[in-house]
Coordinates of N, CA and C in Angstrom, one line a residue:
M197 N 88.8 47.6 44.4 CA 88.0 48.5 43.5 C 87.3 47.6 42.5
V198 N 86.0 47.8 42.3 CA 85.2 47.1 41.3 C 84.7 48.1 40.3
V199 N 85.0 47.8 39.0 CA 84.6 48.6 37.9 C 83.7 47.8 37.0
R200 N 82.5 48.3 36.8 CA 81.5 47.6 35.9 C 81.6 48.2 34.6
L201 N 82.0 47.3 33.6 CA 82.0 47.8 32.2 C 80.7 47.6 31.6
T202 N 80.3 48.6 30.8 CA 79.0 48.5 30.1 C 79.4 48.2 28.6
L203 N 78.9 47.1 28.2 CA 79.1 46.7 26.8 C 78.3 47.6 25.8
P204 N 78.8 47.8 24.6 CA 78.0 48.5 23.6 C 76.7 47.9 23.4
G205 N 75.7 48.7 23.5 CA 74.3 48.2 23.3 C 73.6 47.7 24.5
E206 N 74.4 47.6 25.6 CA 73.8 47.2 26.9 C 73.0 48.4 27.5
P207 N 71.8 48.2 28.0 CA 71.1 49.3 28.6 C 71.9 50.0 29.7
S208 N 71.9 51.3 29.7 CA 72.6 52.0 30.7 C 71.8 52.0 32.0
P209 N 72.5 52.1 33.2 CA 71.8 52.1 34.4 C 70.9 53.3 34.6
F210 N 71.2 54.4 33.9 CA 70.4 55.5 34.0 C 69.0 55.3 33.5
T211 N 68.8 54.5 32.4 CA 67.5 54.3 31.8 C 66.5 53.6 32.8
A212 N 67.1 52.9 33.7 CA 66.2 52.3 34.7 C 65.5 53.4 35.6
T213 N 66.2 54.5 35.8 CA 65.6 55.6 36.6 C 64.4 56.2 35.8
L214 N 64.5 56.1 34.5 CA 63.4 56.7 33.7 C 62.1 55.9 33.8
A215 N 62.3 54.6 34.0 CA 61.1 53.8 34.0 C 60.5 53.7 35.4
V216 N 61.1 54.2 36.4 CA 60.6 54.2 37.8 C 59.3 54.9 37.8
Q217 N 58.4 54.4 38.6 CA 57.1 55.1 38.7 C 57.3 56.5 39.2
I218 N 56.7 57.4 38.5 CA 56.9 58.8 38.9 C 55.7 59.3 39.6
D219 N 55.9 59.9 40.8 CA 54.9 60.5 41.6 C 54.9 61.9 41.3
A220 N 53.8 62.4 40.6 CA 53.8 63.7 40.0 C 53.4 64.8 41.0
T221 N 54.1 64.8 42.2 CA 53.8 65.8 43.2 C 54.8 66.9 43.2
S222 N 56.1 66.6 43.0 CA 57.1 67.6 43.0 C 57.3 68.2 41.6
P223 N 57.8 69.4 41.5 CA 58.0 70.0 40.2 C 58.8 69.1 39.2
I224 N 59.9 68.5 39.7 CA 60.7 67.7 38.9 C 59.9 66.4 38.4
D225 N 59.2 65.8 39.3 CA 58.4 64.7 38.9 C 57.3 65.0 37.8
R226 N 56.7 66.2 38.0 CA 55.7 66.6 37.0 C 56.4 66.9 35.6
V227 N 57.6 67.4 35.6 CA 58.3 67.7 34.4 C 58.7 66.3 33.8
R228 N 59.2 65.4 34.6 CA 59.6 64.1 34.1 C 58.4 63.4 33.5
R229 N 57.3 63.4 34.1 CA 56.1 62.8 33.6 C 55.7 63.4 32.2
H230 N 55.8 64.7 32.2 CA 55.5 65.5 30.9 C 56.4 65.0 29.8
I231 N 57.7 64.9 30.1 CA 58.6 64.5 29.1 C 58.3 63.1 28.6
L232 N 58.1 62.1 29.5 CA 57.8 60.8 29.1 C 56.5 60.6 28.4
E233 N 55.5 61.4 28.7 CA 54.2 61.4 28.0 C 54.2 62.1 26.7
N234 N 55.1 63.0 26.4 CA 55.2 63.8 25.2 C 56.6 63.9 24.6
P235 N 57.2 62.7 24.3 CA 58.5 62.7 23.8 C 58.8 63.5 22.5
C236 N 57.7 63.6 21.7 CA 57.9 64.4 20.4 C 57.4 65.8 20.5
G237 N 57.0 66.2 21.7 CA 56.5 67.6 21.9 C 57.6 68.6 22.0
D238 N 57.3 69.8 22.3 CA 58.3 70.9 22.5 C 58.8 70.7 23.9
L239 N 60.1 70.2 24.0 CA 60.7 70.0 25.3 C 61.9 70.9 25.5
C240 N 61.9 72.1 24.9 CA 62.9 73.0 25.2 C 62.8 73.4 26.7
L241 N 63.9 74.0 27.2 CA 63.9 74.4 28.6 C 62.8 75.3 29.0
T242 N 62.5 76.3 28.1 CA 61.5 77.3 28.4 C 60.1 76.6 28.5
A243 N 59.8 75.7 27.6 CA 58.5 75.0 27.6 C 58.4 74.1 28.8
L244 N 59.5 73.4 29.2 CA 59.5 72.5 30.4 C 59.3 73.4 31.7
A245 N 59.9 74.5 31.7 CA 59.8 75.4 32.9 C 58.3 75.9 33.0
S246 N 57.7 76.1 31.9 CA 56.3 76.6 32.0 C 55.3 75.5 32.4
V247 N 55.7 74.2 32.3 CA 54.9 73.1 32.8 C 54.7 73.3 34.3
V248 N 55.7 73.7 35.0 CA 55.6 73.8 36.5 C 55.6 75.2 37.0
G249 N 55.7 76.2 36.1 CA 55.6 77.6 36.5 C 56.8 78.1 37.2
V250 N 58.0 77.7 36.7 CA 59.2 78.2 37.3 C 60.0 78.8 36.1
S251 N 61.1 79.5 36.5 CA 62.0 80.0 35.4 C 62.8 78.9 34.8
P252 N 63.3 79.0 33.6 CA 64.2 78.0 33.0 C 65.5 77.8 33.9
R253 N 66.0 78.9 34.4 CA 67.2 78.8 35.2 C 66.9 78.0 36.5
H254 N 65.8 78.3 37.1 CA 65.4 77.6 38.4 C 65.2 76.1 38.1
L255 N 64.5 75.8 37.0 CA 64.3 74.4 36.6 C 65.6 73.7 36.4
S256 N 66.6 74.3 35.8 CA 67.9 73.7 35.6 C 68.5 73.4 36.9
R257 N 68.4 74.3 37.9 CA 69.0 74.1 39.2 C 68.3 72.9 39.9
L258 N 67.0 72.9 39.8 CA 66.2 71.8 40.4 C 66.7 70.4 39.9
F259 N 66.8 70.3 38.5 CA 67.2 69.1 37.9 C 68.6 68.7 38.3
R260 N 69.5 69.6 38.3 CA 70.9 69.3 38.8 C 70.9 68.9 40.2
A261 N 70.2 69.5 41.1 CA 70.2 69.2 42.5 C 69.5 67.8 42.7
E262 N 68.4 67.5 42.0 CA 67.7 66.3 42.3 C 68.2 65.1 41.5
L263 N 68.5 65.3 40.2 CA 68.9 64.2 39.3 C 70.4 64.2 38.9
G264 N 71.1 65.3 39.1 CA 72.5 65.4 38.8 C 72.7 65.6 37.3
I265 N 71.7 65.9 36.5 CA 71.9 66.2 35.1 C 71.0 67.4 34.7
S266 N 71.2 67.9 33.5 CA 70.4 69.0 33.0 C 69.1 68.4 32.5
P267 N 68.1 69.3 32.4 CA 66.9 68.9 31.7 C 67.1 68.4 30.3
T268 N 68.0 69.1 29.6 CA 68.2 68.7 28.2 C 68.8 67.3 28.1
A269 N 69.7 66.9 29.0 CA 70.3 65.6 29.0 C 69.2 64.6 29.4
Y270 N 68.3 64.9 30.3 CA 67.2 64.0 30.7 C 66.3 63.8 29.5
V271 N 66.0 64.8 28.8 CA 65.1 64.7 27.6 C 65.7 63.7 26.6
E272 N 67.0 63.9 26.3 CA 67.7 63.0 25.4 C 67.7 61.5 25.9
C273 N 68.0 61.3 27.2 CA 67.9 60.0 27.7 C 66.5 59.4 27.7
A274 N 65.5 60.2 28.0 CA 64.1 59.7 27.9 C 63.8 59.3 26.5
R275 N 64.2 60.1 25.5 CA 63.9 59.8 24.1 C 64.6 58.5 23.7
I276 N 65.8 58.4 24.1 CA 66.6 57.2 23.7 C 66.0 56.0 24.4
D277 N 65.5 56.1 25.6 CA 64.9 54.9 26.3 C 63.6 54.5 25.6
I278 N 62.8 55.5 25.2 CA 61.6 55.1 24.4 C 61.9 54.5 23.1
A279 N 62.9 55.1 22.4 CA 63.4 54.5 21.1 C 63.9 53.1 21.3
R280 N 64.6 52.8 22.3 CA 65.2 51.5 22.6 C 64.0 50.5 22.7
R281 N 63.0 50.8 23.5 CA 61.9 49.9 23.6 C 61.1 49.7 22.3
L282 N 61.0 50.7 21.5 CA 60.4 50.6 20.2 C 61.2 49.7 19.3
L283 N 62.5 49.9 19.3 CA 63.4 49.1 18.5 C 63.3 47.6 18.9
E284 N 63.2 47.3 20.2 CA 63.1 46.0 20.7 C 61.7 45.3 20.4
E285 N 60.7 46.1 20.4 CA 59.3 45.5 20.4 C 58.6 45.6 19.1
C286 N 59.0 46.5 18.2 CA 58.2 46.6 17.0 C 59.1 46.7 15.8
S287 N 58.5 46.6 14.6 CA 59.3 46.6 13.4 C 59.1 47.9 12.6
L288 N 58.7 49.0 13.3 CA 58.7 50.3 12.6 C 60.0 50.7 12.0
P289 N 60.0 51.4 10.9 CA 61.3 51.8 10.4 C 62.0 52.8 11.3
I290 N 63.3 52.8 11.2 CA 64.1 53.7 12.1 C 63.6 55.2 12.0
K291 N 63.3 55.6 10.7 CA 62.9 57.0 10.5 C 61.6 57.3 11.3
A292 N 60.6 56.3 11.3 CA 59.4 56.5 12.0 C 59.6 56.6 13.5
I293 N 60.5 55.8 14.0 CA 60.9 55.8 15.4 C 61.5 57.1 15.8
S294 N 62.4 57.6 15.0 CA 63.1 58.8 15.3 C 62.1 60.0 15.4
H295 N 61.1 60.0 14.5 CA 60.1 61.1 14.6 C 59.2 60.9 15.7
A296 N 58.8 59.6 16.0 CA 57.9 59.3 17.1 C 58.4 59.7 18.5
V297 N 59.7 59.7 18.6 CA 60.3 60.0 19.9 C 60.9 61.4 20.0
G298 N 60.7 62.2 18.9 CA 61.1 63.6 18.9 C 62.5 63.9 18.5
F299 N 63.2 63.0 17.8 CA 64.5 63.3 17.3 C 64.5 64.1 16.0
G300 N 63.4 63.9 15.2 CA 63.3 64.6 14.0 C 63.9 64.0 12.8
S301 N 65.1 63.4 13.0 CA 65.7 62.7 11.8 C 66.5 61.5 12.3
T302 N 66.7 60.6 11.4 CA 67.5 59.4 11.7 C 68.9 59.7 12.1
A303 N 69.5 60.8 11.5 CA 70.8 61.2 11.8 C 71.0 61.6 13.3
T304 N 70.0 62.4 13.7 CA 70.0 62.8 15.1 C 69.8 61.7 16.1
L305 N 68.9 60.7 15.8 CA 68.8 59.5 16.6 C 70.1 58.7 16.6
R306 N 70.7 58.5 15.4 CA 71.9 57.8 15.4 C 73.0 58.4 16.2
R307 N 73.2 59.7 16.1 CA 74.2 60.4 16.9 C 74.0 60.2 18.4
A308 N 72.7 60.4 18.8 CA 72.4 60.2 20.2 C 72.6 58.8 20.7
F309 N 72.2 57.8 19.9 CA 72.5 56.4 20.3 C 74.0 56.1 20.4
Q310 N 74.7 56.6 19.4 CA 76.2 56.4 19.5 C 76.8 57.0 20.8
R311 N 76.4 58.2 21.1 CA 76.9 58.9 22.2 C 76.5 58.3 23.5
R312 N 75.3 57.9 23.7 CA 74.8 57.3 25.0 C 74.9 55.8 25.1
I313 N 74.7 55.1 24.0 CA 74.7 53.6 24.1 C 75.9 53.0 23.5
G314 N 76.5 53.6 22.5 CA 77.7 53.1 21.9 C 77.5 52.3 20.6
V315 N 76.2 52.2 20.2 CA 75.9 51.5 18.9 C 74.9 52.3 18.2
S316 N 74.7 51.9 16.9 CA 73.7 52.6 16.1 C 72.3 52.0 16.4
P317 N 71.2 52.7 16.1 CA 69.9 52.1 16.3 C 69.7 50.8 15.6
M318 N 70.2 50.7 14.4 CA 70.0 49.4 13.6 C 70.8 48.3 14.3
D319 N 72.0 48.5 14.7 CA 72.8 47.5 15.4 C 72.1 47.1 16.7
Y320 N 71.5 48.1 17.4 CA 70.8 47.8 18.6 C 69.6 46.8 18.3
R321 N 68.9 47.2 17.3 CA 67.7 46.4 16.9 C 68.1 45.0 16.6
L322 N 69.1 44.9 15.8 CA 69.6 43.5 15.3 C 70.0 42.7 16.5
R323 N 70.7 43.3 17.4 CA 71.2 42.5 18.6 C 70.0 42.0 19.5
F324 N 69.1 42.9 19.7 CA 68.0 42.6 20.6 C 66.9 41.8 20.0
Q325 N 66.7 42.0 18.7 CA 65.7 41.1 18.0 C 66.2 39.7 17.9
A326 N 67.5 39.6 17.6 CA 68.2 38.3 17.4 C 68.2 37.6 18.8
A327 N 68.5 38.3 19.8 CA 68.6 37.7 21.2 C 67.2 37.2 21.6
G328 N 66.2 37.9 21.3 CA 64.8 37.5 21.7 C 64.1 36.5 20.8
S329 N 64.7 36.3 19.6 CA 64.1 35.5 18.6 C 64.2 34.0 18.9
P330 N 63.2 33.2 18.9 CA 63.3 31.8 19.1 C 64.0 31.0 18.0
E331 N 64.2 31.6 16.9 CA 64.8 30.9 15.8 C 66.3 31.0 15.9
V332 N 66.9 31.9 16.7 CA 68.3 32.0 16.8 C 68.9 30.7 17.4
G333 N 69.9 30.2 16.8 CA 70.6 29.0 17.3 C 70.0 27.7 16.7
K334 N 68.9 27.8 16.0 CA 68.3 26.6 15.4 C 69.0 26.4 14.0
D335 N 69.1 25.1 13.6 CA 69.7 24.8 12.3 C 68.6 24.9 11.2

């Protein structure tokens, strides 16, 4: 038996599925594209269901059948994935990032990061900016 341990702050395997090219032909793909293009928009279950013209209950069933998670969990993972990229690539304040990706507050972003990634957004930024910085390791 092989068990792969994920270290705190290491990208989850799920986030790779968010970045996969989305073919917007199926209802789930259209909803996924909508989420990724509008992370700070109204992404409640009712609003997402209206994107593809199905009931909220049916959309939940479709998500569970195709992706194995709820639409709400997918929205949170998508927002975290976008926030991760922003933390790695820019120097925007955490508060600005939390609003840009739809969390609304730094506390909400921090709780989501802790739950899904195992570190705070600031710790994540420090690890990945230090890892990518050419000055690290120089005297």
